[in-house]
mmCIF file of C-alpha atoms and ligand atoms in Angstrom:
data_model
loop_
_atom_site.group_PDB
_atom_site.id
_atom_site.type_symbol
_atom_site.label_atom_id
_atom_site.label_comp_id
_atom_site.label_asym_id
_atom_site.label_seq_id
_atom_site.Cartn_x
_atom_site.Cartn_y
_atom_site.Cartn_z
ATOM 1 C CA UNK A 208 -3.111 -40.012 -15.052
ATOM 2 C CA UNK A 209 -5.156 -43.154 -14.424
ATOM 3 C CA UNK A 210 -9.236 -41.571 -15.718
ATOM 4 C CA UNK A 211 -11.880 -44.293 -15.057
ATOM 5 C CA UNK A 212 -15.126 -43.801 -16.678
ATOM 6 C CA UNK A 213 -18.041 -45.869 -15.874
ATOM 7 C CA UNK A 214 -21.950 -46.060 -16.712
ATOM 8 C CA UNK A 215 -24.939 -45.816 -13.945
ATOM 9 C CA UNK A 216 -28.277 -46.513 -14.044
ATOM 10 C CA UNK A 217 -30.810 -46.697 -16.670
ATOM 11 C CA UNK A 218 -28.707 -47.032 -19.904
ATOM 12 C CA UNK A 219 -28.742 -44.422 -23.110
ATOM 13 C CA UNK A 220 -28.119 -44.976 -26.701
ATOM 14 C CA UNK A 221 -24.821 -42.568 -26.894
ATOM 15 C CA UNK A 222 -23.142 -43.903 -23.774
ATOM 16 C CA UNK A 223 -21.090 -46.341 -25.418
ATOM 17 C CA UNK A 224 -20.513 -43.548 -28.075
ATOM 18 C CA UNK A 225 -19.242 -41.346 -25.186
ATOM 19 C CA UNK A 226 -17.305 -43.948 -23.542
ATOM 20 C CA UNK A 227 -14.827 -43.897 -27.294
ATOM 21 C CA UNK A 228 -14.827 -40.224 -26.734
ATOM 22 C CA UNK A 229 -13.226 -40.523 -23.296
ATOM 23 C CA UNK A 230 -11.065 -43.545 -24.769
ATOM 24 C CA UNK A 231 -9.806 -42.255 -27.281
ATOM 25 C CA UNK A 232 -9.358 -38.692 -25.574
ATOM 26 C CA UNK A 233 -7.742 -39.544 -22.959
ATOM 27 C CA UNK A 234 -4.972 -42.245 -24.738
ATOM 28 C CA UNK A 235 -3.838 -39.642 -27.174
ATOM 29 C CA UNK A 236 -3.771 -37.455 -24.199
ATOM 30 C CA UNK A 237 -0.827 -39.949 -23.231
ATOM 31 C CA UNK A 238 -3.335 -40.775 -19.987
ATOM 32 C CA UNK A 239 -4.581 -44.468 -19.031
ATOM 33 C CA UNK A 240 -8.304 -45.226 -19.062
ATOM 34 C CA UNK A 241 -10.049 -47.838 -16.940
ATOM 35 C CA UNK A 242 -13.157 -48.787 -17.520
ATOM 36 C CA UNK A 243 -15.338 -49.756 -14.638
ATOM 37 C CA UNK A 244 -18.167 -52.700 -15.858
ATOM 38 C CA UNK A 245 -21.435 -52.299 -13.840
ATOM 39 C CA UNK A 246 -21.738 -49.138 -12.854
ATOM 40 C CA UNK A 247 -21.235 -48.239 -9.067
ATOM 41 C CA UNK A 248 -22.040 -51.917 -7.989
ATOM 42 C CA UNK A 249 -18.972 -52.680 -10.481
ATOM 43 C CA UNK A 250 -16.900 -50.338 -9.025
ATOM 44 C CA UNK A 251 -17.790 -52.460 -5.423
ATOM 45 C CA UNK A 252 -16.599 -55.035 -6.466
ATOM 46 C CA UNK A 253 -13.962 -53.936 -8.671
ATOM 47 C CA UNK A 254 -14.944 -55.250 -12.191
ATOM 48 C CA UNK A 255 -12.550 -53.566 -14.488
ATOM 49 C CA UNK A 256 -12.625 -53.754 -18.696
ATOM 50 C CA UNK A 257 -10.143 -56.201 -19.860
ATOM 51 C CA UNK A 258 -8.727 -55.291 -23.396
ATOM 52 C CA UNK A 259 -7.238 -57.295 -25.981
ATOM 53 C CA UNK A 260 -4.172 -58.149 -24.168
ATOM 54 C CA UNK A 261 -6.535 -58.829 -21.078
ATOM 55 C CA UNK A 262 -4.865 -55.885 -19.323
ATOM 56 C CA UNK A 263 -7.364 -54.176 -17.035
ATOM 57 C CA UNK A 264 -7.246 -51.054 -19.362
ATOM 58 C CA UNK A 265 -8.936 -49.905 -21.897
ATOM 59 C CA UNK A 266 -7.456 -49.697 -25.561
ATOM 60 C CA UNK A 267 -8.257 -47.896 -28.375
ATOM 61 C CA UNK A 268 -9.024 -51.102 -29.963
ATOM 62 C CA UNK A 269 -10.922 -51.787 -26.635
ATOM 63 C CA UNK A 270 -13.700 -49.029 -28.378
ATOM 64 C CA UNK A 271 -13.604 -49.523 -32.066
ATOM 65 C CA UNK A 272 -16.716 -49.636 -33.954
ATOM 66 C CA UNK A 273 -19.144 -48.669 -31.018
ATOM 67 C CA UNK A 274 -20.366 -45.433 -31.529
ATOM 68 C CA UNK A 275 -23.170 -46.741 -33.754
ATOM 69 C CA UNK A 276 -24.351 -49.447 -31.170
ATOM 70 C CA UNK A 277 -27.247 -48.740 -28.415
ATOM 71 C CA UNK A 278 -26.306 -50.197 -24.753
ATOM 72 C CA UNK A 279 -23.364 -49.766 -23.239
ATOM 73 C CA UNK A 280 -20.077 -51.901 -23.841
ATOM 74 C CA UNK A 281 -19.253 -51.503 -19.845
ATOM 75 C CA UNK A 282 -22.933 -52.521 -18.510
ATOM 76 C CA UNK A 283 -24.606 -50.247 -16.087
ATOM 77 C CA UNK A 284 -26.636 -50.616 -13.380
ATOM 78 C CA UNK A 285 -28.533 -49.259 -10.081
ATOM 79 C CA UNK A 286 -26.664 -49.824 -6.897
ATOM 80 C CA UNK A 287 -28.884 -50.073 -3.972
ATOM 81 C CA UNK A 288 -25.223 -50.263 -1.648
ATOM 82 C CA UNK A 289 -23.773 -47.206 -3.130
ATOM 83 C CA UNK A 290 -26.567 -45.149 -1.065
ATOM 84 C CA UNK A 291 -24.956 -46.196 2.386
ATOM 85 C CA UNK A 292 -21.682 -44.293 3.520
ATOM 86 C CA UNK A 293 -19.920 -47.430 3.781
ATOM 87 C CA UNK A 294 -20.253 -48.339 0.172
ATOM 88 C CA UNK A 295 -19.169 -44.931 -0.400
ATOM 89 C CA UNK A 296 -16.352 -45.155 1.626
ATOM 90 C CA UNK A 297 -15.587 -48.377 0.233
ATOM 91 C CA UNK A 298 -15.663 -47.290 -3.524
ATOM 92 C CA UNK A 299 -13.182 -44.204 -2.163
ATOM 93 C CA UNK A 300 -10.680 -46.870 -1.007
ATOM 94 C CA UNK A 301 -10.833 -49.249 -4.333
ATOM 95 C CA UNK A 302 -10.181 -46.056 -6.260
ATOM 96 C CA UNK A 303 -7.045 -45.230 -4.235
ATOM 97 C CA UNK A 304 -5.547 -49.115 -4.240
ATOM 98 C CA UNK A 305 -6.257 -48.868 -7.722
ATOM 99 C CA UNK A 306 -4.792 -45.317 -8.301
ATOM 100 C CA UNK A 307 -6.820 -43.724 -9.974
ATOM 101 C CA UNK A 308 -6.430 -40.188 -10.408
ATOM 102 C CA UNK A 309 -10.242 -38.978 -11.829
ATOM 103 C CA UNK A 310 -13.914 -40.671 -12.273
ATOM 104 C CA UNK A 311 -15.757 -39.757 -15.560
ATOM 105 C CA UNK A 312 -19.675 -41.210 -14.343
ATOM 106 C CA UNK A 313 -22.274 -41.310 -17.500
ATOM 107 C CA UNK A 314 -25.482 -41.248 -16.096
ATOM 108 C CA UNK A 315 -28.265 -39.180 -14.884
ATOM 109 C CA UNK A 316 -29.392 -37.304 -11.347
ATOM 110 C CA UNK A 317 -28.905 -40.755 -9.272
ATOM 111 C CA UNK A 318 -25.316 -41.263 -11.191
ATOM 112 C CA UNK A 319 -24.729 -37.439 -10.094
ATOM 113 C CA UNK A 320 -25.856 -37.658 -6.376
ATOM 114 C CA UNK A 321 -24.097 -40.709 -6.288
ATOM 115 C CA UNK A 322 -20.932 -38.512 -7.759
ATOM 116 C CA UNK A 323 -21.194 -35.854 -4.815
ATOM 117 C CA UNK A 324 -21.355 -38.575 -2.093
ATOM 118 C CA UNK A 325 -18.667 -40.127 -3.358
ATOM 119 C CA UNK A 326 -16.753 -36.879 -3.339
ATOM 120 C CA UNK A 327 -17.227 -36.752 0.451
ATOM 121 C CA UNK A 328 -14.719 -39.719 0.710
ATOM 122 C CA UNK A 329 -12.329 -39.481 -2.034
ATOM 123 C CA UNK A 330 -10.014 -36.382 -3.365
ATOM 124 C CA UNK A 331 -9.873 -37.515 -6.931
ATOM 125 C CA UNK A 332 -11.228 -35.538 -9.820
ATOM 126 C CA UNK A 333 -14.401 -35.926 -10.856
ATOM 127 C CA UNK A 334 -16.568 -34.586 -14.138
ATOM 128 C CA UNK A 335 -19.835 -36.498 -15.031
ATOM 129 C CA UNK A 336 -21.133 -36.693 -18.495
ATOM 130 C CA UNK A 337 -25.134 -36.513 -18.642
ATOM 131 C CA UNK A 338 -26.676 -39.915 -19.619
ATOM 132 C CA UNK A 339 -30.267 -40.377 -20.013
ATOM 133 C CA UNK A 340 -32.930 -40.624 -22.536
ATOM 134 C CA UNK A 341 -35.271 -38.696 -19.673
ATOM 135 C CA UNK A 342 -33.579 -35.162 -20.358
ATOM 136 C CA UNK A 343 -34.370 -34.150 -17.009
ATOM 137 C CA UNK A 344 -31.143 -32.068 -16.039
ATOM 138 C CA UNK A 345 -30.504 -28.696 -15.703
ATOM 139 C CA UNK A 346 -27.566 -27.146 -17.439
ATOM 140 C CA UNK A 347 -27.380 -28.512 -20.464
ATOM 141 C CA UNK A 348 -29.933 -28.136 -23.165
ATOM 142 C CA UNK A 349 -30.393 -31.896 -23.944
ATOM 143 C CA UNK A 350 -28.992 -35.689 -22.230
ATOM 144 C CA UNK A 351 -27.243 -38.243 -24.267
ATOM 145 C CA UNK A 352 -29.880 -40.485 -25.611
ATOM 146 C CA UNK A 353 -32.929 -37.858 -25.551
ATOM 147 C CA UNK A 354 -32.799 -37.606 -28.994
ATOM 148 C CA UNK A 355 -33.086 -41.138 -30.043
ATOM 149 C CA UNK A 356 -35.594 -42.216 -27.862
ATOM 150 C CA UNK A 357 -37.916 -39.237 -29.364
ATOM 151 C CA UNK A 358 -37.062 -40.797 -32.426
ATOM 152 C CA UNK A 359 -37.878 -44.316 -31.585
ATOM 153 C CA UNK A 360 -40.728 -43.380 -29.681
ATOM 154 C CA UNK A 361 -42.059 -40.865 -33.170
ATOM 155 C CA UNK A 362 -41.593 -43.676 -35.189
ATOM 156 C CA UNK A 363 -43.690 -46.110 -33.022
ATOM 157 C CA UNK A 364 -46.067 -43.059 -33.134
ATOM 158 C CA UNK A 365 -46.274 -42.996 -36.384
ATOM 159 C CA UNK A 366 -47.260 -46.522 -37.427
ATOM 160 C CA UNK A 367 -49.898 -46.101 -34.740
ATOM 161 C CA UNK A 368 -51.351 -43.741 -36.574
ATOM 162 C CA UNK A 369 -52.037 -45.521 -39.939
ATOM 163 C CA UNK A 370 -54.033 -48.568 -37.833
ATOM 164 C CA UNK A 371 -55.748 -45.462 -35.531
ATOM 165 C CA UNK A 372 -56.504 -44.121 -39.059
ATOM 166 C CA UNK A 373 -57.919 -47.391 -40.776
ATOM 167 C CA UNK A 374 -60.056 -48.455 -37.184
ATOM 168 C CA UNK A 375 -61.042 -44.698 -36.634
ATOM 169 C CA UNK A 376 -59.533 -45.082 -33.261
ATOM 170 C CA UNK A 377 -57.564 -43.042 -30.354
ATOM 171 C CA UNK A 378 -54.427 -44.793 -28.812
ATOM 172 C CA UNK A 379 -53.039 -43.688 -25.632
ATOM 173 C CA UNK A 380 -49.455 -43.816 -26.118
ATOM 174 C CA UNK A 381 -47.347 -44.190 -23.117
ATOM 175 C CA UNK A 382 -43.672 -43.095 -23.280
ATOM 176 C CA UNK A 383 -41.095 -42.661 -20.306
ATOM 177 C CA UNK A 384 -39.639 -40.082 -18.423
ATOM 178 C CA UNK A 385 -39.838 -40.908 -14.281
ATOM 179 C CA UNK A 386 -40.482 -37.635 -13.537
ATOM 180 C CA UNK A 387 -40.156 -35.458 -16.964
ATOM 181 C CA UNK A 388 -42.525 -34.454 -19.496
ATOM 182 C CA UNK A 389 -39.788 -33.977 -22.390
ATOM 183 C CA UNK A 390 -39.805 -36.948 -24.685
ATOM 184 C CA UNK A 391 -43.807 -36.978 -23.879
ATOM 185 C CA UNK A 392 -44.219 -33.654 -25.454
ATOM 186 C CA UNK A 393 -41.041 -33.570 -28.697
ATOM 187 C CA UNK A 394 -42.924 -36.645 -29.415
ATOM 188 C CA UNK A 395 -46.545 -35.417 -29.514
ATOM 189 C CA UNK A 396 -45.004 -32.029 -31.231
ATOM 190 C CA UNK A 397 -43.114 -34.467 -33.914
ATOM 191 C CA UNK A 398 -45.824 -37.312 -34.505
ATOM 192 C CA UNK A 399 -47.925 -34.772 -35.305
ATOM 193 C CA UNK A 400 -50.620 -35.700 -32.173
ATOM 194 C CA UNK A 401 -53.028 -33.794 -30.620
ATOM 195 C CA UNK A 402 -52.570 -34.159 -26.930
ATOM 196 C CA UNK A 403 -49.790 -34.561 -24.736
ATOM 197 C CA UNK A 404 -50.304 -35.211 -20.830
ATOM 198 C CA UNK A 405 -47.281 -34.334 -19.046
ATOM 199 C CA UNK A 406 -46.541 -33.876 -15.205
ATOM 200 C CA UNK A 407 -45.252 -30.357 -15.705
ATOM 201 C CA UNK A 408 -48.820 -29.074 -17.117
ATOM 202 C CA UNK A 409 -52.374 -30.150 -14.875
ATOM 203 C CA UNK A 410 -54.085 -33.122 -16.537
ATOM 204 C CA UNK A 411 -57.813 -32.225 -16.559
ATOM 205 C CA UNK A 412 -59.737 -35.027 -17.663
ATOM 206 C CA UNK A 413 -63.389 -32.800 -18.507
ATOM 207 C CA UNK A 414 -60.942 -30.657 -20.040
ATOM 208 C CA UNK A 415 -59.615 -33.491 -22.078
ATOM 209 C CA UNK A 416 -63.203 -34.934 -23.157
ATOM 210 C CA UNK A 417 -64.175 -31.850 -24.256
ATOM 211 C CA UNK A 418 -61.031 -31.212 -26.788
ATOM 212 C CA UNK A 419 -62.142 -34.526 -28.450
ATOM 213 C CA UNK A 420 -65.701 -34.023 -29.192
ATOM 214 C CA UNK A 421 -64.458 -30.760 -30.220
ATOM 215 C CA UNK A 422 -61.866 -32.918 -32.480
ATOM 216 C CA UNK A 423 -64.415 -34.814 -33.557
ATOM 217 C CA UNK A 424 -67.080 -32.303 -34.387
ATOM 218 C CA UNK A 425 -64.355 -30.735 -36.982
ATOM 219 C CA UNK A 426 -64.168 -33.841 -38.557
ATOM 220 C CA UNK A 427 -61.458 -36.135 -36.919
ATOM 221 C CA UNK A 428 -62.156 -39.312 -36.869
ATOM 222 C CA UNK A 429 -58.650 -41.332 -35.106
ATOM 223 C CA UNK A 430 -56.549 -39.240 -32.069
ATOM 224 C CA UNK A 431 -53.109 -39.735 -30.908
ATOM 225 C CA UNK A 432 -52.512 -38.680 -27.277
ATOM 226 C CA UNK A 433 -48.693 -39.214 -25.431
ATOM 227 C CA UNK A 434 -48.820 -39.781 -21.581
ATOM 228 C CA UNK A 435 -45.688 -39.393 -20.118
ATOM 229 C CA UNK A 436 -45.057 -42.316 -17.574
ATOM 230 C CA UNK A 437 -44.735 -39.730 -14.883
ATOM 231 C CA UNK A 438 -47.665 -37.676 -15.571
ATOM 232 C CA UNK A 439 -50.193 -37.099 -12.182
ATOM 233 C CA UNK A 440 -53.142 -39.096 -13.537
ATOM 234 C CA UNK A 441 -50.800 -42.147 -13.836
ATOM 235 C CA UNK A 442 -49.989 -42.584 -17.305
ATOM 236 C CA UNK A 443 -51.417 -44.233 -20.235
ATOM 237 C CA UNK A 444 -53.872 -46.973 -18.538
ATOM 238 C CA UNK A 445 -55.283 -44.982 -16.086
ATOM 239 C CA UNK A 446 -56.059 -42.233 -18.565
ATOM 240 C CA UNK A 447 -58.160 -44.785 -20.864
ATOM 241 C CA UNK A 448 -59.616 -45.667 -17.857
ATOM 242 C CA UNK A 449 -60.698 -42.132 -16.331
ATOM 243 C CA UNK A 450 -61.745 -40.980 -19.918
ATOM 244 C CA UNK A 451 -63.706 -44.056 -20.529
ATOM 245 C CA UNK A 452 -65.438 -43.179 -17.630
ATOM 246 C CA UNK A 453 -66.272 -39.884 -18.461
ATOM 247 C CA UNK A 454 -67.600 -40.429 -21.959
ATOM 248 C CA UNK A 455 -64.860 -40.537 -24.285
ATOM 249 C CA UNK A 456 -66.069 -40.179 -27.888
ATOM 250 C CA UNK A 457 -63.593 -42.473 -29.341
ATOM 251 C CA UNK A 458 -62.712 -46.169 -29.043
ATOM 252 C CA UNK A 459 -59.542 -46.264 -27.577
ATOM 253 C CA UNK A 460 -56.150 -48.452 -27.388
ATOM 254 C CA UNK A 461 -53.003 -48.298 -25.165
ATOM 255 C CA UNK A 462 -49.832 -48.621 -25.949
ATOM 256 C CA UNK A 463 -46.543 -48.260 -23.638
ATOM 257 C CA UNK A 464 -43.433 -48.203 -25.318
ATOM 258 C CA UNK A 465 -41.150 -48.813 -22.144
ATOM 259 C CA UNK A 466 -37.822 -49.836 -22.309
ATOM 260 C CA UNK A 467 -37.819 -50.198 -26.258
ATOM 261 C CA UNK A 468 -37.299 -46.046 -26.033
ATOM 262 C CA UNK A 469 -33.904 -47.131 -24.441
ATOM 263 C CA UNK A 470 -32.491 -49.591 -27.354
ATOM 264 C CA UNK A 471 -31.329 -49.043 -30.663
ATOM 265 C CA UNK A 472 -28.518 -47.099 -32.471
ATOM 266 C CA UNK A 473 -28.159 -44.042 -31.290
ATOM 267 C CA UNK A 474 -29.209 -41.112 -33.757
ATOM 268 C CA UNK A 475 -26.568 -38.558 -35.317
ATOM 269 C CA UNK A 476 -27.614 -35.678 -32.755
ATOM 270 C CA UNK A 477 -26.931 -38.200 -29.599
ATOM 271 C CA UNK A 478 -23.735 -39.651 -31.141
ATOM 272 C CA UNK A 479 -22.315 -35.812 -31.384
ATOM 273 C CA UNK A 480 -23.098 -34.966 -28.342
ATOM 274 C CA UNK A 481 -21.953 -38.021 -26.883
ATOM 275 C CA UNK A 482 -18.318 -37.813 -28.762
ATOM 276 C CA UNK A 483 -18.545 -33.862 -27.539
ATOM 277 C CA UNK A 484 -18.834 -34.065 -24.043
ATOM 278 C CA UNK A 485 -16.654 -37.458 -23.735
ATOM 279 C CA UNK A 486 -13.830 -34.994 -25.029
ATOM 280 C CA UNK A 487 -14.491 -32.008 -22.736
ATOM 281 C CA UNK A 488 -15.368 -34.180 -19.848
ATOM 282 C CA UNK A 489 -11.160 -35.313 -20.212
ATOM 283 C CA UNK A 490 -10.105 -31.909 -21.405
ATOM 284 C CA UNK A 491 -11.753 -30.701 -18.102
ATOM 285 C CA UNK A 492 -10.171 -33.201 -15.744
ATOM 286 C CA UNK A 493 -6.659 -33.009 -17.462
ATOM 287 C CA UNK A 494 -7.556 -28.958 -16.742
ATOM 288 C CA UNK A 495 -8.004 -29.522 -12.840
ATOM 289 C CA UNK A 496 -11.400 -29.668 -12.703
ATOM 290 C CA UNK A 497 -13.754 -31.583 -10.753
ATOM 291 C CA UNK A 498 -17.143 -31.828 -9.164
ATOM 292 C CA UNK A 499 -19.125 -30.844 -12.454
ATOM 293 C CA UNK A 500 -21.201 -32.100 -15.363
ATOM 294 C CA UNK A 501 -19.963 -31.742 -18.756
ATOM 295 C CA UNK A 502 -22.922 -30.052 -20.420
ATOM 296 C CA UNK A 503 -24.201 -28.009 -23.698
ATOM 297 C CA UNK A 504 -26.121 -24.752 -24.063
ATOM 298 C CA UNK A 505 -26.987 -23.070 -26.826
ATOM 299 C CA UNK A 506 -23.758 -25.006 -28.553
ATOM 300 C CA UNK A 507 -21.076 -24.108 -25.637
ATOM 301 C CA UNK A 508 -19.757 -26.652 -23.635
ATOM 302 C CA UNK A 509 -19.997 -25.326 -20.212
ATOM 303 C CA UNK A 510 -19.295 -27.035 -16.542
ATOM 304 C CA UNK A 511 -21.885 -27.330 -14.210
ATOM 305 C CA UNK A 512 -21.663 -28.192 -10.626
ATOM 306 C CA UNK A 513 -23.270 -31.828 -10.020
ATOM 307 C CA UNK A 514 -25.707 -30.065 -7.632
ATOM 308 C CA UNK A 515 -27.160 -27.549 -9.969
ATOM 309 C CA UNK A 516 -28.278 -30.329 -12.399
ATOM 310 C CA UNK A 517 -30.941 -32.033 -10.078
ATOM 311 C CA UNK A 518 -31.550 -28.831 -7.652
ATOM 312 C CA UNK A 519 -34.817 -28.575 -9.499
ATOM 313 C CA UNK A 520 -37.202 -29.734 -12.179
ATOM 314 C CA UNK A 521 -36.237 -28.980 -15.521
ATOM 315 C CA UNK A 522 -39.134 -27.403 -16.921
ATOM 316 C CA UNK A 523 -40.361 -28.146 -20.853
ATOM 317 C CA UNK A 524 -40.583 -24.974 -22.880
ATOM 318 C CA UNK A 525 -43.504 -23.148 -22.915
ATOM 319 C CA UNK A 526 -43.984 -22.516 -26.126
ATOM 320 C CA UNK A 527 -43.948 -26.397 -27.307
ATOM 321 C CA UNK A 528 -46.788 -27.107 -25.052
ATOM 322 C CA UNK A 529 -48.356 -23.362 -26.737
ATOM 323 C CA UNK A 530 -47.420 -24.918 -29.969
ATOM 324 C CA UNK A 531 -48.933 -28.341 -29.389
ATOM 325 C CA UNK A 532 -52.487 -26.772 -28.431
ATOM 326 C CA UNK A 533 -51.899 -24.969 -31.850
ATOM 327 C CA UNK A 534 -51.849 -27.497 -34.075
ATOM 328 C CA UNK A 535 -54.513 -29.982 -32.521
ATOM 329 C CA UNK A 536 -57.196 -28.795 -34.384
HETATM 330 O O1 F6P B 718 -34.298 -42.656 -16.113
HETATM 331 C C1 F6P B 718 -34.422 -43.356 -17.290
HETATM 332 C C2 F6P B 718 -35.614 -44.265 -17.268
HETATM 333 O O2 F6P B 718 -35.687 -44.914 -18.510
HETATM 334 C C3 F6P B 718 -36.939 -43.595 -16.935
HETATM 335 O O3 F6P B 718 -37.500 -42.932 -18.033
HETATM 336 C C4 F6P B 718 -37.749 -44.766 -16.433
HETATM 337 O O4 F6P B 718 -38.760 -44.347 -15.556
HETATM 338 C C5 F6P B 718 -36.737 -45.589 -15.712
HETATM 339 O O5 F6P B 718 -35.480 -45.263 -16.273
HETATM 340 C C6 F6P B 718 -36.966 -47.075 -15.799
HETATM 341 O O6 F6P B 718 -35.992 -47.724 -15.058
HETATM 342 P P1 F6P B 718 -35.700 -49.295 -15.078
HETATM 343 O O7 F6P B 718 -34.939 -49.598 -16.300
HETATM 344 O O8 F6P B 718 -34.899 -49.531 -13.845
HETATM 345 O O9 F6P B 718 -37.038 -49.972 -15.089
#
């Protein structure tokens, strides 16, 4: 079989740890792996992965030594042309003149839709392999890159903290997640701060005002609050703002962390799960399958049909945002 794998939209640190999974995976398989550079946009315009012998194929040379490294060794991007039908259609025929037999897309919910439209057109095989520091899909417990975004985003958290210590400050911490409240709230669980605003609980900013004189009457004198990008006062800024107005009792600072969540080597968890579901993802294709994400619950690797994962917002447990309110004191 001819298995392309390519990565779309906003990049991970794991993909390129995936990517050797799928490599490596599918050669010993006795299968030939393309890799597609750019993402869908790539794929347009047929940008394949030279290796060594400047064959457009990848080798297992092609992936040695990546698994550590953040990015991705193919490139990704977001393809405003793989929206219409043509460029749909057009991808379809690429993949036949290039025969190839199954698509393995790393991504998240825009790599996915992009996945079932592209199924519409073409009768190859495909199984997706979820991509995405946001961990905003459903059926499987956490994305490649999740993990190491928390921790990049905790660490930045942390050394916050000693300068909100020595000023006596609050910082506003802004991390990302378009639409998701996960990394907002494992970081404000792991950094140890006392308020997390996230999109999937109501941001009330009396409510807020009154937790910090509360804070402050027991004593605390510097506050660490996480605003997720997506959360419905409008992040980080706009927060300050709003609870400057309103009589904060603290002297506050912002901080975004943007895109540096999205760099850096990915973390042992991510490069696991990465090298996991690269490996099922061919295991399933070389086993028939097609039209699902290669996922993980509870420790099983289980199959999920590309429309399941964005059907609806993956909610943040419960009992972490319980837990949070907990501990702030
Ligand atoms: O989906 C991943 C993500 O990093 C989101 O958390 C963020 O909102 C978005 O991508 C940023 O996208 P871009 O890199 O295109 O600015």
């Amino acid at each position: 079989m001819r298995i392309a794998v390519l990565c779309s939209g906003g990049d991970a640190p794991g993909m390129n740890a995936c990517v050797r999974a799928i490599v490596r995976a599918g050669i010993s398989a006795g299968h030939e792996v393309i890799g597609i550079r750019r993402g869908y946009s790539g794929l347009l315009r047929e940008e394949f992965f030279l290796n060594e012998q400047g064959e457009p194929r990848m080798s297992l040379r092609s992936v040695s030594d990546i698994g550590r490294r953040g990015g991705t060794i193919l490139h990704t991007s977001r393809c405003e042309e793989f929206y219409s039908e043509a460029g749909q259609k057009r991808a379809a025929e690429i993949l036949r003149k290039n025969k190839i037999d199954a698509l393995i897309p790393i991504g998240g919910d825009g790599t996915f839709h992009g996945a079932v439209a592209l199924a519409k057109h073409w009768d190859g095989q495909i199984i997706g392999c979820p991509g995405t520091i946001d961990n905003d899909l459903l059926g499987t417990d956490y994305t490649i890159g999740f993990a190491t975004a928390v921790h990049t985003a905790v660490d930045a958290v942390d050394k916050l903290r000693d300068t909100a210590d020595a000023h006596e400050r609050m910082f506003l911490v802004e991390v990302m997640g378009r639409h998701s409240g996960y990394i907002a709230l494992y970081t404000a669980i792991a950094a140890s701060a006392e308020i997390a605003c996230i999109p999937e609980t109501p941001t009330d900013v009396s409510e807020i005002i009154r937790q910090l004189h509360e804070l402050k009457s027991r004593g605390k004198t510097s506050v660490m609050m996480i605003a997720a990008e997506g959360d419905e006062r409008g992040g980080a800024a706009a927060l300050q703002k709003a609870l400057c107005e309103n009589g904060c009792p603290f002297e506050t600072r912002v901080l975004a962390l943007g895109h540096l969540q999205r760099g850096g080597s990915p973390v042992p968890q991510d490069r696991i799960l990465a090298a996991r579901l690269g490996d099922f993802a061919v295991r399933s294709i070389l086993a028939g399958k097609t039209g699902c994400m290669a996922g993980e619950r509870q420790g099983e690797l289980v199959l999920v049909p590309f429309e399941e994962t964005y059907a609806a917002h993956k909610p943040v447990p419960q009992d972490l945002v319980r837990l949070l309110e907990t501990l702030a004191s």
